[in-house]
Short mmCIF file of C-alpha atoms and ligand atoms in Angstrom, two decimals:
data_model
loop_
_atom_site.label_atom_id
_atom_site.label_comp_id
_atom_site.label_asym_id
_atom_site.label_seq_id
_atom_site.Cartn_x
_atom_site.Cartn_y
_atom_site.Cartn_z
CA UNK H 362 45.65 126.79 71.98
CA UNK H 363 47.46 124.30 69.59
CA UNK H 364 50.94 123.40 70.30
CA UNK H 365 53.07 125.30 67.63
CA UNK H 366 54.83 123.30 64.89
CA UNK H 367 58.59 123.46 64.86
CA UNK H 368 60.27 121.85 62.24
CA UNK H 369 63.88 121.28 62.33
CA UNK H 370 66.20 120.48 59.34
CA UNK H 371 69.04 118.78 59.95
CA UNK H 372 70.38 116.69 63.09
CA UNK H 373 73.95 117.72 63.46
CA UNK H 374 74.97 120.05 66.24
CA UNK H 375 72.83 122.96 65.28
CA UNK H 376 69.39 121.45 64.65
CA UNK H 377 69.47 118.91 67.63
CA UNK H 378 71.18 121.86 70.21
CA UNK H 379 67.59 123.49 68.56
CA UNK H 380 65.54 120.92 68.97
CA UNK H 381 66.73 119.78 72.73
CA UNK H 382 66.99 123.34 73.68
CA UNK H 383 62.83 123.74 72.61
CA UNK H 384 61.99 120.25 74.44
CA UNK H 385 63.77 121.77 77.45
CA UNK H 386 62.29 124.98 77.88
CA UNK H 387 58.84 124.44 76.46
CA UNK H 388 55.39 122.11 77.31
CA UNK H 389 53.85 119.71 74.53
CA UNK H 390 50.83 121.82 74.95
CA UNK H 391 53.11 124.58 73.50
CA UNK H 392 55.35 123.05 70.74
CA UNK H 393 55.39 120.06 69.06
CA UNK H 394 58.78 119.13 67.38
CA UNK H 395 59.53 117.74 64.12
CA UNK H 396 63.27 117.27 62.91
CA UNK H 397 64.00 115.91 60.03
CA UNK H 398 67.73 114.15 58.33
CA UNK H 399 68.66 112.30 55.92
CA UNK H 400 70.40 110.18 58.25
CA UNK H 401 69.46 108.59 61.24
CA UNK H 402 72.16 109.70 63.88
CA UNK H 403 74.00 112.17 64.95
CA UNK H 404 77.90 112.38 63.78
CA UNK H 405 80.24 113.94 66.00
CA UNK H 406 82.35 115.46 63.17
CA UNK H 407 85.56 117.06 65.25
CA UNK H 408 86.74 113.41 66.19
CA UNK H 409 86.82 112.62 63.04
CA UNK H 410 90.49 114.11 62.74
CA UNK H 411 91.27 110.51 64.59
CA UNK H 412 90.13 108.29 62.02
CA UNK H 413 93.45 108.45 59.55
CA UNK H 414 95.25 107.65 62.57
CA UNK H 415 93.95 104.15 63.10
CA UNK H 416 90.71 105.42 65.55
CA UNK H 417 87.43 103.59 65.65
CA UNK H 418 84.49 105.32 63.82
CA UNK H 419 81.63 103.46 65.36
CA UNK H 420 81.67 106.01 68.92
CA UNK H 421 80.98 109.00 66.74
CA UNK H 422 77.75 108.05 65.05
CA UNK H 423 75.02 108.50 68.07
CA UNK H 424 71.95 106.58 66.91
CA UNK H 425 69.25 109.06 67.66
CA UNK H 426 65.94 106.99 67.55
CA UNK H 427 65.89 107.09 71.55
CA UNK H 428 66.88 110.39 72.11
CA UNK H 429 64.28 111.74 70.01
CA UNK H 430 61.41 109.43 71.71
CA UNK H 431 62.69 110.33 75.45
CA UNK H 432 61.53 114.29 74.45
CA UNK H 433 58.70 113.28 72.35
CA UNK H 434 60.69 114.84 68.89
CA UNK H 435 58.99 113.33 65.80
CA UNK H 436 62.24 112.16 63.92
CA UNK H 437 61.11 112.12 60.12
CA UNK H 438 64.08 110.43 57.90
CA UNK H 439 64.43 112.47 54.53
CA UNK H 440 66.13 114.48 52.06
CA UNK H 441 64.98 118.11 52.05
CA UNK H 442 64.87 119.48 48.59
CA UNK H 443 63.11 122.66 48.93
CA UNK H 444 60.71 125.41 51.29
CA UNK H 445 57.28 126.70 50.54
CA UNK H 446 57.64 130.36 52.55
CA UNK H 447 54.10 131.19 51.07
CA UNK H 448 52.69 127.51 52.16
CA UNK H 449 54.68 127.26 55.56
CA UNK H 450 55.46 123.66 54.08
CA UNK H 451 58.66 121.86 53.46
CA UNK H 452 59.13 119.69 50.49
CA UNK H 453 61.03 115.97 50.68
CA UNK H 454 62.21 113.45 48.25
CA UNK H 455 59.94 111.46 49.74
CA UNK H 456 56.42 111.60 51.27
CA UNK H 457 53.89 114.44 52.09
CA UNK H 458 54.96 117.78 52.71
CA UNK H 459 55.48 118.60 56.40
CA UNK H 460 53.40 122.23 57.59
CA UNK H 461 55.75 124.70 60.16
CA UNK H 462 54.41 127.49 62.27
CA UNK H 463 57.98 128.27 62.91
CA UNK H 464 60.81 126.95 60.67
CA UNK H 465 65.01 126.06 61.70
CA UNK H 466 66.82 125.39 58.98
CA UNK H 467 70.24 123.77 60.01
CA UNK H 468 71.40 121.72 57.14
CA UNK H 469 74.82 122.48 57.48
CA UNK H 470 77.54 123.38 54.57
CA UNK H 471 78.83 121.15 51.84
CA UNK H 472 81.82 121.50 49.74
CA UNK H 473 82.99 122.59 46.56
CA UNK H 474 86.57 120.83 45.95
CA UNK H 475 85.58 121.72 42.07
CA UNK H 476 86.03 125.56 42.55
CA UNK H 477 89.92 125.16 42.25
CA UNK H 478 90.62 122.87 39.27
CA UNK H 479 92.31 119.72 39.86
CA UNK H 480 91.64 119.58 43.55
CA UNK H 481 88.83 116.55 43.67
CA UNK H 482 90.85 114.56 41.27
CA UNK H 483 94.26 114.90 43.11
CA UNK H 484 93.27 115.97 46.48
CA UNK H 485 92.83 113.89 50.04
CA UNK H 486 90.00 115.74 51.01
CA UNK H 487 88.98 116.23 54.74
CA UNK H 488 84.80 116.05 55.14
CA UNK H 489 83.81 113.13 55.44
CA UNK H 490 84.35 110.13 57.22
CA UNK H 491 84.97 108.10 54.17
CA UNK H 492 87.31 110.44 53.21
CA UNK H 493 89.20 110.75 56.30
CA UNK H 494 89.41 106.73 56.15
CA UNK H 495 90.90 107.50 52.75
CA UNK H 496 93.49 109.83 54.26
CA UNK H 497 94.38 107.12 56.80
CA UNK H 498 95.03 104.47 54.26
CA UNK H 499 97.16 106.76 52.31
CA UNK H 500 99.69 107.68 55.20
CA UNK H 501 100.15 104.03 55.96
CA UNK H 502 101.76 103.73 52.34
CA UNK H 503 103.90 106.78 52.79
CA UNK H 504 105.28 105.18 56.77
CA UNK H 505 105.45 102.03 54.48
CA UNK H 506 107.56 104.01 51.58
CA UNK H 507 109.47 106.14 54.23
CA UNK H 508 110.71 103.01 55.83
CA UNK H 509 111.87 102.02 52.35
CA UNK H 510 113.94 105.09 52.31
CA UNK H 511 111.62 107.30 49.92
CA UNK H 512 111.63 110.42 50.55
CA UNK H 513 108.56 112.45 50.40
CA UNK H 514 106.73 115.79 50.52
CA UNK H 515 102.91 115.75 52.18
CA UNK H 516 101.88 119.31 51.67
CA UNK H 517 98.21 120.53 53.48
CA UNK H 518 96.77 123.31 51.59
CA UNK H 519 93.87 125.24 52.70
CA UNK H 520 92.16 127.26 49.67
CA UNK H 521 89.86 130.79 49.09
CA UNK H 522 86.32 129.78 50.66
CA UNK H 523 87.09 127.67 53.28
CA UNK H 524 85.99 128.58 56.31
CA UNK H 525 87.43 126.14 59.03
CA UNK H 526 90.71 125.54 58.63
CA UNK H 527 91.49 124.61 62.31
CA UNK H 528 90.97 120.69 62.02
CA UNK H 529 93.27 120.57 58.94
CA UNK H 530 96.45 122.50 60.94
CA UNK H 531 95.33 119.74 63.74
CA UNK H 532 95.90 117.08 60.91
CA UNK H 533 99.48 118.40 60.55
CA UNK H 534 100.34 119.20 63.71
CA UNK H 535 99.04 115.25 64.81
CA UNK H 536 100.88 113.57 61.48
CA UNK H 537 104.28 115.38 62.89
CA UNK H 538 103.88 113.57 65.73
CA UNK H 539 102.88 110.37 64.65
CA UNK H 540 105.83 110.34 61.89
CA UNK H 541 107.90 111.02 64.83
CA UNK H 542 106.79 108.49 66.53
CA UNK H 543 107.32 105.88 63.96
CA UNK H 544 110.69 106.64 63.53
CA UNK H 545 110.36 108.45 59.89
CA UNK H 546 109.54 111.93 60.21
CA UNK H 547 113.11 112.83 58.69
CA UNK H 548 112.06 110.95 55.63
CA UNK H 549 108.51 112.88 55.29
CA UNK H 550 108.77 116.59 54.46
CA UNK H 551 105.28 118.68 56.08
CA UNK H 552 104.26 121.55 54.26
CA UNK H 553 101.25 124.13 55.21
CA UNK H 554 100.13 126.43 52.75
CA UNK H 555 96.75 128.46 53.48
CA UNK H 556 95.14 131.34 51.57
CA UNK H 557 94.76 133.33 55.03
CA UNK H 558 96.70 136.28 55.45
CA UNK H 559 97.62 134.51 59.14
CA UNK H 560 97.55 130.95 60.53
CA UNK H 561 93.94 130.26 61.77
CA UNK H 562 93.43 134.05 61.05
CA UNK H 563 89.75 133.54 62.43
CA UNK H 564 91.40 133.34 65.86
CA UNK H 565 93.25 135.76 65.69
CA UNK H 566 96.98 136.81 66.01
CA UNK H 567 97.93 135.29 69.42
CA UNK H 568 96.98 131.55 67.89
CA UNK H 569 99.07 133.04 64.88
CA UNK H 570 101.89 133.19 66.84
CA UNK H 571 101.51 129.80 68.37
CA UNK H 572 100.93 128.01 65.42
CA UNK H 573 103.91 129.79 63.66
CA UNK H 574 106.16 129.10 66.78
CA UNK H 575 104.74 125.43 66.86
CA UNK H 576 105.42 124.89 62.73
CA UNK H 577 109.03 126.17 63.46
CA UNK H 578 109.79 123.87 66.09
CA UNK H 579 108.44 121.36 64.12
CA UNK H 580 109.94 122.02 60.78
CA UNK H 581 106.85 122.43 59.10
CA UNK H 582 107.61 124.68 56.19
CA UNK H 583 104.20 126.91 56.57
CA UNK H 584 103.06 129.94 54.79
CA UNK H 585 100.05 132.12 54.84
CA UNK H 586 98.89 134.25 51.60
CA UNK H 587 99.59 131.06 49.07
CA UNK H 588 96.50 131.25 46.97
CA UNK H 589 96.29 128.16 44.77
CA UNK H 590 95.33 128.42 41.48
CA UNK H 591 95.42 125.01 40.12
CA UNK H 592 96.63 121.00 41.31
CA UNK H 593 97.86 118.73 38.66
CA UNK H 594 98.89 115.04 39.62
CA UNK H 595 101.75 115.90 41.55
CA UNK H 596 102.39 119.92 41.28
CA UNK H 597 100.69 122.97 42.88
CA UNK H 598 99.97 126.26 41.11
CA UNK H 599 99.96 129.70 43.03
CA UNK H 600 98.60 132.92 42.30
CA UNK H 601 101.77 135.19 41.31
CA UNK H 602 102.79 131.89 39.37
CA UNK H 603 105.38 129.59 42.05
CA UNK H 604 105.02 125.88 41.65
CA UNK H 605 105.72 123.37 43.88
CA UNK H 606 105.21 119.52 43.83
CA UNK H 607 103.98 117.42 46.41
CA UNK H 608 103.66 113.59 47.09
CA UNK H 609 100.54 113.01 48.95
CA UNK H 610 98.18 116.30 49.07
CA UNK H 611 95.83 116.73 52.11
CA UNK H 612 92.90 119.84 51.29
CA UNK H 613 90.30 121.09 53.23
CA UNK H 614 87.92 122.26 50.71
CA UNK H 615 86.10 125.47 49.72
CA UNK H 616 82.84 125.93 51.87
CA UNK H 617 79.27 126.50 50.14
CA UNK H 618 75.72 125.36 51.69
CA UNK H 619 74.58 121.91 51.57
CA UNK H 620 71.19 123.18 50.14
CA UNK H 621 70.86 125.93 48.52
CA UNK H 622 66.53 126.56 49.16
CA UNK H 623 65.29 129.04 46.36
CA UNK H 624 63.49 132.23 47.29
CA UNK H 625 65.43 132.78 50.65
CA UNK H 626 68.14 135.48 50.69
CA UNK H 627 71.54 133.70 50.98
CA UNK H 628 74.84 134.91 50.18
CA UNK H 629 77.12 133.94 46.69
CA UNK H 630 77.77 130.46 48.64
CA UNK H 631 74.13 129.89 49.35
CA UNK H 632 74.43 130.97 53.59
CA UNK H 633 71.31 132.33 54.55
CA UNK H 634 71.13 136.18 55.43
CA UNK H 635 70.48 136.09 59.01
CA UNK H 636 69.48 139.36 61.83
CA UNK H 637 73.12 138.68 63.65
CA UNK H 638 71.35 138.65 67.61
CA UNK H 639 68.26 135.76 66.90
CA UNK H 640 69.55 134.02 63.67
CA UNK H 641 65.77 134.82 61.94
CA UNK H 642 66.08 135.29 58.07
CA UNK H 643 66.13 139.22 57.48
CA UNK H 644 63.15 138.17 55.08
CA UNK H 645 61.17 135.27 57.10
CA UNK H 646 61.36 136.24 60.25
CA UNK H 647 59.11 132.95 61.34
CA UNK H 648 63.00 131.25 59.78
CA UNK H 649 66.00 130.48 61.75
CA UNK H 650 69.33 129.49 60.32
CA UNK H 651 71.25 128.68 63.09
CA UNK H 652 75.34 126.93 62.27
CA UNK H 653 77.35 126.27 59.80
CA UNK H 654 73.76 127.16 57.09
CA UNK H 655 73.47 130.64 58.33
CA UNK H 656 75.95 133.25 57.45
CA UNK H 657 78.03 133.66 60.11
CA UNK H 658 81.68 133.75 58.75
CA UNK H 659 83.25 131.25 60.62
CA UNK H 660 81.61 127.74 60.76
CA UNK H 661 82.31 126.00 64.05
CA UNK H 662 80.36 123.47 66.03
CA UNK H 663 80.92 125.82 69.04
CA UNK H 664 79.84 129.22 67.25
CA UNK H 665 76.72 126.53 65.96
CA UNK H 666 75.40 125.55 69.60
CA UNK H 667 75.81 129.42 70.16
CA UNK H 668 73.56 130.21 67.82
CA UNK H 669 70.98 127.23 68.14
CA UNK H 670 70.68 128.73 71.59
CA UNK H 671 69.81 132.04 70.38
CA UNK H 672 67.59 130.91 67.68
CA UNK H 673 65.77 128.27 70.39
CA UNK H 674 65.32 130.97 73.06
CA UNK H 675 63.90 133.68 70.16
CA UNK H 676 61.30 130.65 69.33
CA UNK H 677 60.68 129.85 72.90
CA UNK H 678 60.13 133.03 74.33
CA UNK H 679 57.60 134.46 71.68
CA UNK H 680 55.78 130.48 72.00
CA UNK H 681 55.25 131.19 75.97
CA UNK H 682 54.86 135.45 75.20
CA UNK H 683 58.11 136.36 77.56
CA UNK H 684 60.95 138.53 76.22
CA UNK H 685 63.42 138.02 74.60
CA UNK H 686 66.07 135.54 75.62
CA UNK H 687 70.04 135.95 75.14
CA UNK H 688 71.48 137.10 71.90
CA UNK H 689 73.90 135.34 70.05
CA UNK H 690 76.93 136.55 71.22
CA UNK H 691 80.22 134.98 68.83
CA UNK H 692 83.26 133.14 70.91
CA UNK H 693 85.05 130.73 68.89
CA UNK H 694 86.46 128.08 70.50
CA UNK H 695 89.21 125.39 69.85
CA UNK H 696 90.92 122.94 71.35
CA UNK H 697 93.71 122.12 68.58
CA UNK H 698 95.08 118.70 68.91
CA UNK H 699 98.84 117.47 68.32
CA UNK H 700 98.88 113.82 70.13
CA UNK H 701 101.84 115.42 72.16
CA UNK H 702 99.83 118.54 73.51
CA UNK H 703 96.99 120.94 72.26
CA UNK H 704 96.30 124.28 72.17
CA UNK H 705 93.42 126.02 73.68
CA UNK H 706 91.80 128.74 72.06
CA UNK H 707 88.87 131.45 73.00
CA UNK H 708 88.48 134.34 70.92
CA UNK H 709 85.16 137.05 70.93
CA UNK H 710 84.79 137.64 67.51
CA UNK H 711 83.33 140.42 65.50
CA UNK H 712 82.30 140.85 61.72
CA UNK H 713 84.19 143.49 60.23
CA UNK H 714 81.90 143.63 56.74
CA UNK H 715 85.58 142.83 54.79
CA UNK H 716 85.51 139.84 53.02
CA UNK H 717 89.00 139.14 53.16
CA UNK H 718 89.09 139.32 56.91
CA UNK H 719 85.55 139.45 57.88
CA UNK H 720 85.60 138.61 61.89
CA UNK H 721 88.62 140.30 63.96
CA UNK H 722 88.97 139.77 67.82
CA UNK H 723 86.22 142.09 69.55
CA UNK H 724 88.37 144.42 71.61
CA UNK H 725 85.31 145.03 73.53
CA UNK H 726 85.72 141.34 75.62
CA UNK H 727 89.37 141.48 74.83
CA UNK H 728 90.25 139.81 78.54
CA UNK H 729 88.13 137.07 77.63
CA UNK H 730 90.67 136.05 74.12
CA UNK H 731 92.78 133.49 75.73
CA UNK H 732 95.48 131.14 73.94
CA UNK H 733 97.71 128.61 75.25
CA UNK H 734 99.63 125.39 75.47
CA UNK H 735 99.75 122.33 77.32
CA UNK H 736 99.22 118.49 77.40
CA UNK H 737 96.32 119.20 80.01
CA UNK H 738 94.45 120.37 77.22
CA UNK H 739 94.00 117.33 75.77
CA UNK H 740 92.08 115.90 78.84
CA UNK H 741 89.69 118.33 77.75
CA UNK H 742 89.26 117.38 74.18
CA UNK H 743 88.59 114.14 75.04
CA UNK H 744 85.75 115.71 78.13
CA UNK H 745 84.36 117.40 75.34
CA UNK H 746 84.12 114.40 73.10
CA UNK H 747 82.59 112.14 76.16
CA UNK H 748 80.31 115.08 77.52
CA UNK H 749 78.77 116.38 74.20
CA UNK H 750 77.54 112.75 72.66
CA UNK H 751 76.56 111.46 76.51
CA UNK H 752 73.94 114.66 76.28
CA UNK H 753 72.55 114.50 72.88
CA UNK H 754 72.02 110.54 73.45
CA UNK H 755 69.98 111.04 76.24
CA UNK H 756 67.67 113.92 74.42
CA UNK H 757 69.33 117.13 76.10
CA UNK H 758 71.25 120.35 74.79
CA UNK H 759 74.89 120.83 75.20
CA UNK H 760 74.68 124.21 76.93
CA UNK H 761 72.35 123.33 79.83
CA UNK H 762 72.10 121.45 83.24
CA UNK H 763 74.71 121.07 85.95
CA UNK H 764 77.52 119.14 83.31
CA UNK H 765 77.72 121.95 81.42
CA UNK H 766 77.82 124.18 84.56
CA UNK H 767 80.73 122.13 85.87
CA UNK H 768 82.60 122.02 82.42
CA UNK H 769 82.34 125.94 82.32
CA UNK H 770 83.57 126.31 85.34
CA UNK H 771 86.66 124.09 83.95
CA UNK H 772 87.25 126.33 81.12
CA UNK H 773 87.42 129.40 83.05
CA UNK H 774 90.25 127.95 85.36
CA UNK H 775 91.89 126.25 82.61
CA UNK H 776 91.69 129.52 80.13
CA UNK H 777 92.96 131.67 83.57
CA UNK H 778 96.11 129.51 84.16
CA UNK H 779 96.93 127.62 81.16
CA UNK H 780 96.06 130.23 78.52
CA UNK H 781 96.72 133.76 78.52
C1 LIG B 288 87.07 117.06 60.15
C2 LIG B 288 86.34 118.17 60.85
C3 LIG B 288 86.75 118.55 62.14
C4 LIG B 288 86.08 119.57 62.80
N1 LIG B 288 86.51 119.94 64.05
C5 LIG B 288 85.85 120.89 64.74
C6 LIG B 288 86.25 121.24 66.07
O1 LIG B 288 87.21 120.68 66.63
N2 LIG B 288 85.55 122.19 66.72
C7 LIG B 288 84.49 122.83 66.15
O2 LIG B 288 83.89 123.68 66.80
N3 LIG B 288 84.09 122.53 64.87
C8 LIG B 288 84.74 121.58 64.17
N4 LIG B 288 84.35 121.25 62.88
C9 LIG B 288 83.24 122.00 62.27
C10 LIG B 288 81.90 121.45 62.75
O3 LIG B 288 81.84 120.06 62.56
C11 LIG B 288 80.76 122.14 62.00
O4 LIG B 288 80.90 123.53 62.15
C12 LIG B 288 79.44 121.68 62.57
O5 LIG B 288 79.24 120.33 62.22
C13 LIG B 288 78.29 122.54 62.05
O6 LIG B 288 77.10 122.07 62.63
P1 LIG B 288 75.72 122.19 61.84
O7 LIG B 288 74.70 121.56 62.73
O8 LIG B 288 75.50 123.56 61.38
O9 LIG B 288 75.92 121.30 60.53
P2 LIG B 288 76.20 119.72 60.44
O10 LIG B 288 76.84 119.20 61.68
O11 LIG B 288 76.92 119.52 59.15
O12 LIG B 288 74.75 119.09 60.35
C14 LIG B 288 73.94 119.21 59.20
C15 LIG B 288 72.80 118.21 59.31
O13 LIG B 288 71.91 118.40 58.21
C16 LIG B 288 71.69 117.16 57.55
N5 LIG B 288 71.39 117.48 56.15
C17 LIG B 288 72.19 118.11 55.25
N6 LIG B 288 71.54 118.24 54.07
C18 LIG B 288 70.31 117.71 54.24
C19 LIG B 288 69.16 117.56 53.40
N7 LIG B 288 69.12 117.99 52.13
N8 LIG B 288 68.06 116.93 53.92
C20 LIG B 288 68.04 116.49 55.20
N9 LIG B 288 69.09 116.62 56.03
C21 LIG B 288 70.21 117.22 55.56
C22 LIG B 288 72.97 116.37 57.80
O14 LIG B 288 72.81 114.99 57.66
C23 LIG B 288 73.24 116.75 59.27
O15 LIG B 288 72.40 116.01 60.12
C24 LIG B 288 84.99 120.24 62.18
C25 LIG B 288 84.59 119.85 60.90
C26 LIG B 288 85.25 118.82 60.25
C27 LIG B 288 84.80 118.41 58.87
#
């Protein structure tokens, strides 16, 4: 028999967690691999949150070239514009066509700053690297201006249709720090306004509590359930009409899907409808969707290795004709940095069907929702950050192998003395 053709879309966490997983648990006889980006290495996105704070970018781009060639992945460099279900072919900007037997789709989400007006005119924006540059240069002036004696009012707003916020409260939480550090944080008024009805609501309410606690010992002015309406060059509008102003305005955009492929059944922001155990399109089965493309609620590189495992094992097991492997099973997880101390977070999560709070903590695995405090933490957001690019350079998944193993092991201790 033919090796089946897998073709993966995308190379951020999802698609190469995929693509590793298949390489690890199936022959060449049995698959051969194609992924394809429009870039040519891997970006470890959660670091970013260093880069406005004077860090390095070059560690976080993981040129991929070797990794692919050590597990015999074709690596095809393009720009996907579309899928031919009826063909099995995908469509590029450039070149042939490339045929799939089977078919991951893990392009990831975009944003859409433009759905509140004013926002990508007035806005810091936190995506992209570029941006987060951007945001770096920008709270130099204000340390410059505070020094001067200006004071000034940085307000981080997180509006309807995002769906991260965490890295943006780990943004305020480090800028505290770092103001205080420089000697100006009484100079430099942090606000937090977020649509969510509680602080990181996708975590539920024990990291509610420690954020609130944390933004009070802080003297960030935070509140939850501040829709905004509308940003002019220096004001913010609110549903229910309040205005306030702000200085320098830091936004973590709406969420909608990077590419929005015609014909596949996706929800109003383009997420593809996936069966909630594999990640298989509920209409092309021979489709996976695993991360931040799918429509899983809350998009998270750890909920996205979760469910590149899933989708990975579905593919594997019906290549080699064993059962089924493990389901995807949702636990969010967060390590939320401050430079001082983080917070650790684990919750089981499960969708609810309500759009305005559509995951809640699943009671059914409540002993395994753990939250807590402590400069250890940190130690292991920077494990993570060593750990997760050592594997993908060297052509193997995140979730496998004795590392992994070992760093589990870590988490349980860690969640069973410093969290609760
Ligand atoms: C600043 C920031 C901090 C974050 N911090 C955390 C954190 O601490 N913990 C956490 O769990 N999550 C965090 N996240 C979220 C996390 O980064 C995403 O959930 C994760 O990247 C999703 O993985 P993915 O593989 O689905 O998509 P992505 O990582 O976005 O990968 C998508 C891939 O598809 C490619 N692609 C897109 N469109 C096309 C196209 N048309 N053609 C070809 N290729 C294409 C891209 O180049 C990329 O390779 C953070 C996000 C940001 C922005």
């Amino acid at each position: 028999m033919a090796p089946k053709d897998v073709v993966v879309l995308g190379a951020g966490f999802a698609g190469l967690e995929t693509a590793f997983q298949l390489a690890a648990q199936l022959t060449d006889d049995q698959v051969a691999t194609t992924v394809v980006s429009d870039r040519d290495d891997f970006l470890f996105k959660p670091n970013t949150i260093y880069l406005p704070f004077g860090a390095a970018e070059a560690p976080l781009h993981i040129p991929l070239a070797k990794a692919m060639a050590r597990r015999d992945i074709r690596h095809r460099i393009g720009t996907v514009t579309d899928v031919d279900v009826a063909g099995g072919r995908v469509h590029l900007t450039t070149g042939l066509p490339l045929h799939y037997d089977r078919l991951v789709i893990a392009t990831g989400a975009a944003m859409a700053p433009e759905e509140v007006p004013g926002l990508a005119e007035h806005a810091y924006q936190v995506w992209t690297s570029g941006q987060l540059h951007r945001l770096g240069e920008a709270l130099q002036w204000a340390v410059a201006d505070a020094r001067y004696g200006r004071q000034q009012r940085v307000v981080f707003l997180v509006p309807p249709g995002n769906k991260c916020a965490g890295p943006l409260y780990e943004l305020a939480f480090m800028l505290d720090t770092w103001l205080r550090r420089r000697d100006v944080r009484h100079q430099v008024e942090v606000v937090f306004r977020t649509y969510e009805h509680t602080f990181v609501q996708a975590f539920g309410p024990r990291l509610h509590e420690v954020v609130t606690a944390e933004f009070a010992d802080r003297d960030v002015d935070g509140r939850t359930g501040a829709v905004v309406t509308k940003v002019g060059e220096s004001e913010l509008l609110f549903e229910g009409g309040t205005e306030e102003y702000y200085d320098l305005l830091v936004a973590f955009p709406p969420y909608v899907a990077s590419v929005r492929y015609e014909g596949l059944a996706a929800d109003d922001r383009g997420f593809l409808t996936c069966d909630p155990a594999s990640r298989a399109l509920v209409d092309h089965p021979e489709i996976f969707a695993p991360g931040d493309a799918g429509d899983f609620p809350v998009k998270q590189a750890f909920l996205a290795f979760l469910q590149a495992d899933a989708a990975a094992g579905a593919i594997a097991a019906e290549i080699r004709g064993t059962a089924p492997a493990d389901a995807f099973s949702p636990t969010g997880m967060c390590v939320m940095e401050m430079f001082d101390k983080a917070t650790f977070a684990q919750v089981p999560l499960i969708e609810t069907g309500d759009p305005s709070a559509p995951v809640a903590v699943n009671q059914d695995q409540a002993d395994a929702y753990r939250v807590g405090t402590s400069p250890i933490w940190r130690l292991g957001k920077k494990a993570l950050g060593l750990y997760l690019p050592m594997r993908f350079r060297r052509g193997l998944p995140f979730h496998s192998g004795l590392g992994w193993r070992a760093m589990e092991v870590a988490l349980r201790v860690g969640a069973r003395t410093l969290a609760r």
